[in-house]
Coordinates of C-alpha atoms in Angstrom, one line a residue:
Chain A
M292 CA 59.5 -56.3 88.5
H293 CA 58.8 -52.6 87.3
H294 CA 57.7 -50.4 90.1
H295 CA 56.5 -47.2 88.5
T296 CA 53.4 -46.0 88.2
P297 CA 51.1 -46.4 85.2
P298 CA 50.3 -43.1 83.8
P299 CA 46.7 -42.1 84.9
H300 CA 43.7 -43.7 83.1
P301 CA 40.9 -41.2 81.5
E302 CA 37.4 -42.3 82.1
P303 CA 36.7 -45.9 81.5
V304 CA 34.1 -46.6 78.2
T305 CA 31.6 -48.7 77.8
L306 CA 32.0 -51.4 74.2
P307 CA 30.5 -48.7 71.5
V308 CA 28.1 -51.4 69.6
N309 CA 26.3 -48.6 67.7
R310 CA 26.7 -48.2 63.7
T311 CA 26.2 -45.3 62.2
E312 CA 23.0 -45.3 60.1
G313 CA 23.5 -45.7 56.4
C314 CA 27.2 -47.6 57.0
P315 CA 26.3 -51.1 57.5
F316 CA 29.6 -51.9 56.7
D317 CA 31.3 -49.7 59.1
P318 CA 32.2 -50.4 62.8
P319 CA 30.9 -48.1 65.2
A320 CA 32.6 -45.0 64.4
E321 CA 33.5 -44.4 67.9
L322 CA 36.1 -47.2 67.9
A323 CA 38.3 -45.4 65.2
R324 CA 38.5 -42.7 67.8
L325 CA 39.2 -45.0 70.8
R326 CA 41.9 -46.4 68.7
E327 CA 43.3 -43.3 67.7
E328 CA 43.7 -41.9 71.4
R329 CA 44.5 -45.2 73.3
P330 CA 44.8 -48.5 71.1
L331 CA 44.3 -50.2 74.9
T332 CA 42.1 -48.5 77.3
R333 CA 40.0 -48.5 80.2
L334 CA 36.5 -50.4 79.8
R335 CA 33.7 -50.8 82.1
Y336 CA 32.1 -54.1 81.4
P337 CA 28.3 -54.2 82.1
D338 CA 28.5 -56.5 85.1
G339 CA 30.2 -53.9 86.9
H340 CA 33.8 -55.4 86.1
M341 CA 36.4 -53.0 85.4
G342 CA 38.8 -54.2 82.4
W343 CA 40.1 -53.1 79.3
L344 CA 39.6 -52.7 75.4
A345 CA 42.2 -53.2 72.9
T346 CA 41.4 -51.7 69.0
G347 CA 44.8 -50.9 67.7
H348 CA 46.1 -53.8 65.6
S349 CA 49.0 -54.6 66.7
V350 CA 48.1 -54.8 70.5
V351 CA 45.1 -56.9 69.6
R352 CA 47.2 -59.2 67.8
E353 CA 50.1 -59.6 70.9
I354 CA 47.1 -60.2 73.4
L355 CA 45.7 -63.1 71.1
A356 CA 49.0 -64.9 70.9
D357 CA 49.8 -64.1 74.0
R358 CA 49.7 -67.4 76.5
R359 CA 49.2 -65.3 79.9
F360 CA 45.7 -64.5 78.2
S361 CA 43.1 -67.2 78.6
S362 CA 39.9 -67.9 76.8
R363 CA 38.6 -70.2 79.7
Q364 CA 34.5 -68.8 80.0
E365 CA 34.5 -69.1 83.5
L366 CA 37.4 -66.0 83.5
L367 CA 35.8 -64.0 81.2
H368 CA 32.9 -60.9 81.3
S369 CA 31.0 -59.9 78.6
P370 CA 31.4 -57.0 77.3
I371 CA 27.6 -56.9 75.7
M372 CA 25.3 -57.6 78.6
D373 CA 25.5 -58.7 82.4
L374 CA 25.4 -62.3 82.1
G375 CA 26.4 -63.0 85.9
E376 CA 29.5 -65.4 86.6
L377 CA 30.3 -67.4 83.8
P378 CA 30.0 -71.2 84.4
P379 CA 33.1 -73.3 82.8
A380 CA 32.7 -74.0 78.4
M381 CA 30.6 -77.0 78.0
V382 CA 33.0 -80.5 77.7
G383 CA 33.9 -80.2 74.2
D384 CA 33.7 -76.5 73.3
L385 CA 36.9 -75.5 72.8
T386 CA 36.6 -72.1 72.5
G387 CA 36.3 -71.9 76.0
I388 CA 39.4 -73.7 77.1
D389 CA 43.0 -73.0 77.5
A390 CA 46.3 -75.4 76.6
P391 CA 46.8 -78.3 77.3
E392 CA 43.2 -79.4 77.2
H393 CA 42.3 -77.1 74.2
T394 CA 45.8 -78.7 72.8
R395 CA 44.2 -82.0 73.0
Y396 CA 41.2 -81.4 71.2
R397 CA 42.6 -79.2 68.5
R398 CA 45.1 -81.7 67.7
L399 CA 42.5 -84.5 67.0
L400 CA 40.4 -82.2 64.3
I401 CA 43.3 -80.2 62.5
G402 CA 44.2 -83.2 60.1
S403 CA 40.3 -82.9 58.9
F404 CA 40.6 -79.2 58.0
T405 CA 43.8 -78.8 56.2
V406 CA 44.6 -76.7 53.1
R407 CA 44.8 -79.5 50.9
R408 CA 41.6 -81.6 52.4
M409 CA 39.4 -78.7 52.3
R410 CA 40.4 -77.7 48.6
A411 CA 39.5 -81.0 47.7
L412 CA 36.3 -80.2 48.3
T413 CA 35.8 -77.6 45.9
E414 CA 34.4 -79.6 43.2
R415 CA 31.4 -80.3 45.5
V416 CA 30.9 -76.9 46.8
E417 CA 30.8 -75.5 43.2
Q418 CA 28.1 -78.6 42.8
I419 CA 25.7 -76.8 45.4
T420 CA 26.3 -73.5 44.4
T421 CA 25.2 -74.8 41.1
E422 CA 21.9 -76.2 42.2
H423 CA 20.7 -73.7 44.0
L424 CA 21.8 -71.2 41.3
D425 CA 19.8 -72.9 39.3
A426 CA 16.8 -72.8 42.1
M427 CA 17.0 -69.5 42.1
E428 CA 17.1 -69.0 38.4
R429 CA 13.9 -71.5 38.1
E430 CA 12.3 -69.2 40.8
G431 CA 13.5 -66.0 39.9
P432 CA 14.3 -63.1 38.8
T433 CA 14.0 -62.3 42.4
A434 CA 14.7 -63.8 45.8
D435 CA 16.4 -63.3 49.5
L436 CA 19.5 -64.0 49.2
V437 CA 20.3 -65.9 52.4
E438 CA 17.7 -68.2 52.2
A439 CA 18.2 -69.2 48.4
Y440 CA 21.7 -69.4 48.7
A441 CA 24.1 -68.0 51.5
R442 CA 22.7 -70.1 54.0
P443 CA 22.3 -73.7 52.6
V444 CA 25.4 -73.7 50.8
P445 CA 27.6 -73.5 54.1
A446 CA 25.0 -75.5 55.7
L447 CA 24.9 -78.6 53.5
M448 CA 29.1 -78.1 53.5
I449 CA 29.2 -78.4 57.2
C450 CA 26.5 -81.3 57.6
E451 CA 28.0 -83.5 54.9
L452 CA 31.7 -82.9 56.4
L453 CA 30.1 -83.8 60.0
G454 CA 27.8 -86.7 58.5
V455 CA 24.7 -84.3 60.1
P456 CA 21.8 -85.4 57.6
Y457 CA 20.9 -82.0 56.0
A458 CA 17.2 -83.5 56.2
D459 CA 17.3 -83.1 59.9
R460 CA 18.2 -79.1 59.7
E461 CA 15.1 -78.0 61.3
L462 CA 16.0 -80.1 64.5
F463 CA 19.0 -78.2 65.0
Q464 CA 19.4 -74.8 62.5
D465 CA 17.0 -72.3 64.7
H466 CA 18.6 -73.5 68.2
A467 CA 22.3 -73.1 66.6
A468 CA 21.1 -69.1 65.7
T469 CA 19.6 -68.8 69.0
L470 CA 22.9 -69.5 70.5
L471 CA 24.7 -66.7 68.8
T472 CA 22.1 -64.1 69.9
Q473 CA 23.2 -62.0 72.5
S474 CA 19.9 -61.2 73.5
A475 CA 18.9 -64.7 74.5
D476 CA 18.2 -65.1 78.0
E477 CA 19.6 -67.8 80.1
Q478 CA 16.5 -70.0 79.5
E479 CA 16.3 -69.5 75.8
R480 CA 19.8 -70.4 75.6
D481 CA 19.8 -73.5 77.9
T482 CA 17.1 -74.7 75.9
A483 CA 19.0 -74.5 72.9
L484 CA 22.0 -76.1 74.0
T485 CA 19.9 -78.8 75.7
A486 CA 18.2 -79.5 72.0
L487 CA 21.6 -79.2 70.0
H488 CA 23.4 -81.5 72.5
E489 CA 20.4 -84.2 72.7
Y490 CA 20.3 -84.1 68.7
L491 CA 24.4 -84.7 68.6
R492 CA 24.3 -87.1 71.3
N493 CA 22.0 -89.3 69.4
L494 CA 23.8 -88.9 66.0
V495 CA 27.0 -89.7 67.8
L496 CA 25.6 -92.9 69.2
A497 CA 24.5 -93.8 65.9
K498 CA 27.8 -93.5 64.4
H499 CA 28.9 -95.7 66.8
T500 CA 26.8 -98.3 65.6
E501 CA 26.7 -97.6 61.8
P502 CA 30.1 -95.5 61.2
T503 CA 30.0 -93.7 57.9
D504 CA 32.3 -91.7 56.0
D505 CA 32.3 -88.5 58.0
L506 CA 34.0 -86.4 60.6
L507 CA 31.9 -87.5 63.7
S508 CA 32.1 -91.0 62.6
D509 CA 36.3 -90.5 62.5
L510 CA 36.1 -89.0 65.9
T511 CA 34.4 -92.5 67.3
A512 CA 37.5 -93.9 67.0
A513 CA 39.6 -91.4 69.0
D514 CA 40.1 -91.0 72.3
L515 CA 37.0 -89.1 73.6
T516 CA 33.8 -89.4 75.1
D517 CA 30.5 -89.7 74.1
E518 CA 30.1 -86.1 75.9
E519 CA 32.8 -84.7 74.7
L520 CA 32.3 -86.2 70.9
T521 CA 28.6 -84.2 71.3
G522 CA 30.2 -81.0 72.4
I523 CA 32.7 -81.0 70.2
G524 CA 29.7 -81.9 67.2
S525 CA 28.1 -79.1 68.4
L526 CA 30.4 -76.5 68.1
L527 CA 31.4 -77.3 64.4
L528 CA 27.8 -77.5 63.4
V529 CA 27.0 -74.0 64.8
A530 CA 30.5 -72.8 63.8
G531 CA 29.7 -74.0 60.3
L532 CA 26.3 -73.1 59.7
D533 CA 26.1 -69.2 60.7
T534 CA 29.9 -67.7 59.6
T535 CA 30.2 -68.1 56.0
A536 CA 26.2 -67.9 55.5
N537 CA 26.8 -64.3 56.7
M538 CA 30.1 -64.0 55.0
I539 CA 28.2 -64.9 51.8
A540 CA 25.2 -62.7 52.1
H541 CA 27.0 -59.8 53.8
G542 CA 29.7 -59.9 51.2
T543 CA 27.5 -59.8 48.1
F544 CA 25.8 -56.8 50.0
A545 CA 29.1 -55.0 50.3
L546 CA 30.2 -55.6 46.6
L547 CA 26.7 -54.2 45.4
S548 CA 27.5 -51.3 47.2
N549 CA 31.2 -51.2 45.8
P550 CA 30.1 -51.1 42.3
D551 CA 34.0 -50.6 41.1
Q552 CA 35.0 -53.3 43.2
L553 CA 32.4 -55.6 41.8
A554 CA 33.4 -54.5 38.2
A555 CA 36.7 -56.0 39.3
L556 CA 35.9 -59.1 40.5
R557 CA 33.5 -60.0 37.6
A558 CA 36.6 -58.8 35.2
D559 CA 39.5 -60.6 36.7
P560 CA 38.5 -64.1 38.4
D561 CA 42.2 -64.4 39.6
L562 CA 41.2 -62.0 42.3
A563 CA 38.6 -64.0 43.9
D564 CA 41.5 -65.6 46.8
Q565 CA 42.7 -61.8 47.0
A566 CA 38.4 -60.9 47.4
V567 CA 38.2 -63.5 50.5
E568 CA 40.8 -61.8 52.7
E569 CA 39.4 -58.4 51.6
L570 CA 36.0 -59.2 52.3
M571 CA 37.1 -60.7 56.2
R572 CA 39.3 -58.1 56.4
Y573 CA 36.5 -55.2 56.0
L574 CA 33.5 -57.3 57.2
T575 CA 34.6 -58.6 60.2
I576 CA 31.6 -60.1 61.2
A577 CA 32.8 -62.7 64.1
D578 CA 33.8 -59.7 67.0
P579 CA 34.4 -59.3 69.5
G580 CA 36.7 -61.7 71.4
V581 CA 37.7 -61.5 75.0
R582 CA 40.6 -62.9 77.0
A583 CA 41.3 -62.8 80.7
A584 CA 44.5 -61.9 82.1
L585 CA 45.7 -64.8 84.0
E586 CA 48.9 -62.5 85.7
D587 CA 49.9 -59.0 85.9
V588 CA 51.0 -58.1 82.1
E589 CA 52.4 -54.8 81.0
L590 CA 51.4 -54.0 77.3
D591 CA 51.6 -50.8 75.6
G592 CA 53.2 -48.6 78.9
Q593 CA 49.6 -50.0 80.9
L594 CA 49.8 -52.9 83.4
I595 CA 46.6 -55.3 83.2
R596 CA 46.3 -57.3 86.5
A597 CA 45.8 -60.6 86.6
G598 CA 41.8 -61.4 86.5
E599 CA 41.0 -58.3 84.6
C600 CA 39.6 -59.0 81.1
V601 CA 40.6 -57.8 77.7
T602 CA 38.3 -57.2 75.3
L603 CA 39.4 -57.0 71.6
S604 CA 37.9 -55.5 68.7
L605 CA 38.7 -57.6 65.9
Q606 CA 36.8 -55.2 63.7
A607 CA 38.5 -52.2 64.8
A608 CA 41.6 -53.8 64.8
N609 CA 41.1 -54.7 60.8
R610 CA 40.5 -50.6 60.1
D611 CA 43.8 -49.5 62.1
P612 CA 45.1 -47.4 59.4
S613 CA 49.0 -48.1 60.7
R614 CA 48.1 -51.4 59.2
F615 CA 46.4 -51.1 56.5
P616 CA 46.1 -48.2 54.8
D617 CA 42.9 -46.1 53.5
P618 CA 41.5 -48.8 56.3
D619 CA 37.5 -47.8 55.7
T620 CA 37.8 -48.6 51.6
L621 CA 36.8 -52.1 50.2
D622 CA 39.9 -52.3 48.0
L623 CA 40.0 -56.4 46.5
R624 CA 43.4 -55.8 45.4
R625 CA 44.9 -54.9 48.9
K626 CA 47.0 -57.1 50.4
A627 CA 44.9 -57.9 53.4
T628 CA 46.8 -61.1 54.6
G629 CA 47.3 -60.6 58.2
H630 CA 43.7 -59.1 58.9
L631 CA 42.2 -60.6 62.2
G632 CA 38.6 -61.9 60.8
F633 CA 39.5 -65.3 61.6
G634 CA 41.3 -64.2 64.8
H635 CA 44.9 -64.9 66.3
G636 CA 46.5 -67.1 68.5
I637 CA 45.9 -71.0 69.3
H638 CA 42.1 -70.4 69.2
Q639 CA 42.1 -68.8 65.5
C640 CA 39.8 -70.6 63.5
L641 CA 39.6 -74.1 62.9
G642 CA 37.5 -74.3 59.9
Q643 CA 39.2 -71.1 58.5
Q644 CA 40.1 -73.3 54.7
L645 CA 36.9 -74.4 54.5
A646 CA 35.6 -70.8 55.0
R647 CA 37.7 -69.7 52.0
V648 CA 36.9 -72.2 49.7
E649 CA 33.1 -71.8 49.9
M650 CA 33.6 -68.1 49.8
R651 CA 35.8 -68.2 46.9
V652 CA 33.4 -70.3 45.0
A653 CA 30.2 -68.9 46.2
I654 CA 30.6 -65.4 45.9
P655 CA 32.3 -65.4 42.3
A656 CA 29.3 -68.0 41.2
L657 CA 26.7 -65.9 41.8
L658 CA 28.0 -62.9 40.4
A659 CA 28.9 -65.0 37.1
R660 CA 25.8 -66.6 37.2
F661 CA 23.8 -63.2 37.1
P662 CA 25.4 -60.1 35.4
S663 CA 22.6 -58.2 36.4
L664 CA 22.4 -58.7 40.4
R665 CA 21.4 -56.0 42.3
L666 CA 19.5 -55.1 45.4
A667 CA 15.7 -55.4 45.4
V668 CA 15.1 -53.0 47.8
A669 CA 16.9 -49.4 48.8
P670 CA 20.2 -50.3 50.3
E671 CA 18.8 -48.9 53.8
D672 CA 16.0 -50.8 54.0
V673 CA 18.4 -54.4 54.3
P674 CA 17.5 -55.2 57.3
M675 CA 20.6 -55.9 59.3
R676 CA 21.6 -58.4 62.0
A677 CA 21.2 -56.8 65.4
A678 CA 22.9 -58.1 68.4
T679 CA 24.6 -61.4 67.4
N680 CA 28.1 -62.3 67.9
I681 CA 28.1 -63.0 64.0
Y682 CA 27.2 -59.7 62.1
G683 CA 25.4 -59.8 58.7
V684 CA 21.9 -59.3 56.9
E685 CA 18.9 -60.7 58.5
R686 CA 18.0 -61.0 54.8
L687 CA 19.2 -59.6 51.4
P688 CA 16.4 -59.3 48.7
V689 CA 18.1 -59.5 45.5
T690 CA 17.1 -59.2 41.3
W691 CA 18.6 -60.0 38.2
A692 CA 15.5 -59.0 36.6
P693 CA 16.4 -57.1 33.1
V694 CA 17.3 -53.5 33.8
T695 CA 14.5 -51.1 32.8
W696 CA 14.4 -47.8 31.8
D697 CA 13.0 -46.9 35.0
E698 CA 16.1 -48.6 36.9
G699 CA 18.3 -47.6 33.9
E700 CA 21.1 -44.9 34.2
A701 CA 19.7 -41.7 32.5
D702 CA 22.2 -42.5 29.5
G703 CA 20.8 -45.4 29.0
A704 CA 24.3 -47.4 29.7
Q705 CA 22.3 -50.7 31.2
R706 CA 19.4 -50.5 29.0
R707 CA 17.8 -54.0 27.9
P708 CA 19.9 -55.7 25.4
Chain B
M130 CA 67.9 -67.7 55.4
E131 CA 67.5 -70.4 58.1
L132 CA 63.9 -71.9 58.6
S133 CA 62.3 -74.0 61.3
V134 CA 59.2 -74.7 62.9
D135 CA 58.1 -75.8 66.4
R136 CA 55.1 -78.9 65.8
E137 CA 54.9 -78.7 69.4
R138 CA 53.3 -74.9 68.9
C139 CA 51.2 -75.8 65.8
V140 CA 47.4 -74.9 65.8
G141 CA 47.0 -76.7 62.0
A142 CA 45.6 -73.2 60.9
G143 CA 47.2 -73.5 57.4
M144 CA 48.1 -70.0 56.9
C145 CA 51.9 -71.0 56.0
V146 CA 50.4 -73.5 53.1
L147 CA 48.1 -70.8 51.9
G148 CA 51.1 -68.3 51.6
V149 CA 53.6 -70.6 50.6
P150 CA 52.9 -73.9 49.5
E151 CA 56.4 -74.7 47.9
V152 CA 57.9 -74.2 51.4
F153 CA 55.4 -75.2 53.7
D154 CA 52.4 -78.2 53.8
Q155 CA 49.9 -79.5 56.4
D156 CA 51.0 -83.4 57.7
A157 CA 47.8 -85.2 55.8
E158 CA 47.1 -87.7 59.3
D159 CA 48.0 -84.9 62.1
G160 CA 47.6 -81.6 60.0
R161 CA 50.6 -80.0 61.5
V162 CA 53.1 -77.9 59.5
L163 CA 55.7 -79.7 57.7
V164 CA 59.0 -77.9 56.0
L165 CA 59.3 -78.9 52.3
D166 CA 62.3 -76.6 51.8
A167 CA 64.5 -75.6 54.8
E168 CA 66.4 -73.1 52.7
P169 CA 63.8 -71.3 50.4
P170 CA 65.4 -69.3 47.6
P171 CA 66.2 -65.5 47.6
G172 CA 63.1 -64.7 45.8
R173 CA 60.7 -66.5 48.0
R174 CA 61.9 -65.7 51.2
A175 CA 59.3 -62.1 51.4
S176 CA 56.7 -64.6 52.0
V177 CA 58.4 -67.0 54.3
R178 CA 58.7 -64.1 56.4
L179 CA 55.1 -63.3 55.8
A180 CA 54.6 -66.7 56.5
A181 CA 56.0 -66.6 59.8
G182 CA 54.9 -63.5 60.9
V183 CA 51.6 -64.6 60.4
C184 CA 51.4 -67.8 62.0
P185 CA 48.7 -67.9 64.6
A186 CA 51.2 -70.0 67.0
G187 CA 54.1 -68.4 66.5
A188 CA 55.2 -71.9 65.1
I189 CA 57.5 -70.8 62.2
T190 CA 61.0 -69.1 63.1
V191 CA 63.4 -67.5 60.2
R192 CA 66.4 -66.6 60.6
E193 CA 68.7 -64.9 58.3

């Protein structure tokens, strides 16, 4: 046992959430200063809890991998807003529980999300992207990329995988969005969750009587109660609807804002896999994570006491210059492996291999279809999502109309052919 | 290089298969790690080390 006194703590901070205007891809600037001074520092939570904020890549990674830190929802405090005492995670919600309960659920699912099985879906993703690009072309030459492409492609994929009729999307899409909105109050969340569970519960019952070739039907044969299966289905649906969609849209925005990188990807399709990893690192749209110490843990020369929460800033970790040189530059050729964009530890994203296939297909296909793709508004007029667990753009107005003299470079380089 | 995996720890994220498909695979049924080549050739050892390093569950052990 150590009995030395930890060094005096500087004044606790609150979680920086405001991004610098005109920098839609960069984390709040304050995070970089904190990371440099004290990669693990005291954080005052909105509900009064006194815990920690981790911003350094190595310390964030270490905590995510350390089973002395719990994901149990009832032990957590929100670093964003005062949510009062949190209830235990809903039945079937893998993200808010620890081993061994987590292990049991996760093991039932991982066979359905392997690298091999997800890659086998490549052709189907290609078909869906082609259909949507065709529709964009017919209705163009402008579109909101979110509505026309980024949202429907992953939505169709997760629906097909789970066995959820896409035609029912009115019944679940808005509720799913509400659950990821930080500003939604308790009543709004309850209403959304109840409606979503109601929908999934009926679907699970239907799969019992009339199984189809999909994950939900397969899982009816597993050792799960209908309540558990409803919860798991809801989680997978929400997770599949709003994550990759934001990566496709926000990733496209990032590429359009970095013409040299866009050109590199267009010129070298083999760059696509690396590009996906780098966009995941650079954008880190799912952030932050929170864990609670189950016992006293000494880390980085500081003592985290049992019960204290640690907020893990994945976006700060992914911009840590000690791990990624020149971290604020989007560089599709860098080795971004080891980024924490999908998390780390036992809760690392279950659907990451599906997400990779979707991004890997959808982003290059879009660029290939519309060689003159560009923003249809000024970059500062792209509406960004606020107060959501998944960052990104609300809409991304794009055009691929032939470039006119007015828009073209002064030397006429982009003149109409 | 001595390579071993702990299938009890494995969470089936697939990072190892993504990095070094010549050495790692996932069981088609349970999704957990399988070792295809427990004595990877010298040219592949760096990527095996990287795969062990990025494994989210710490399920891969490399001894040299």
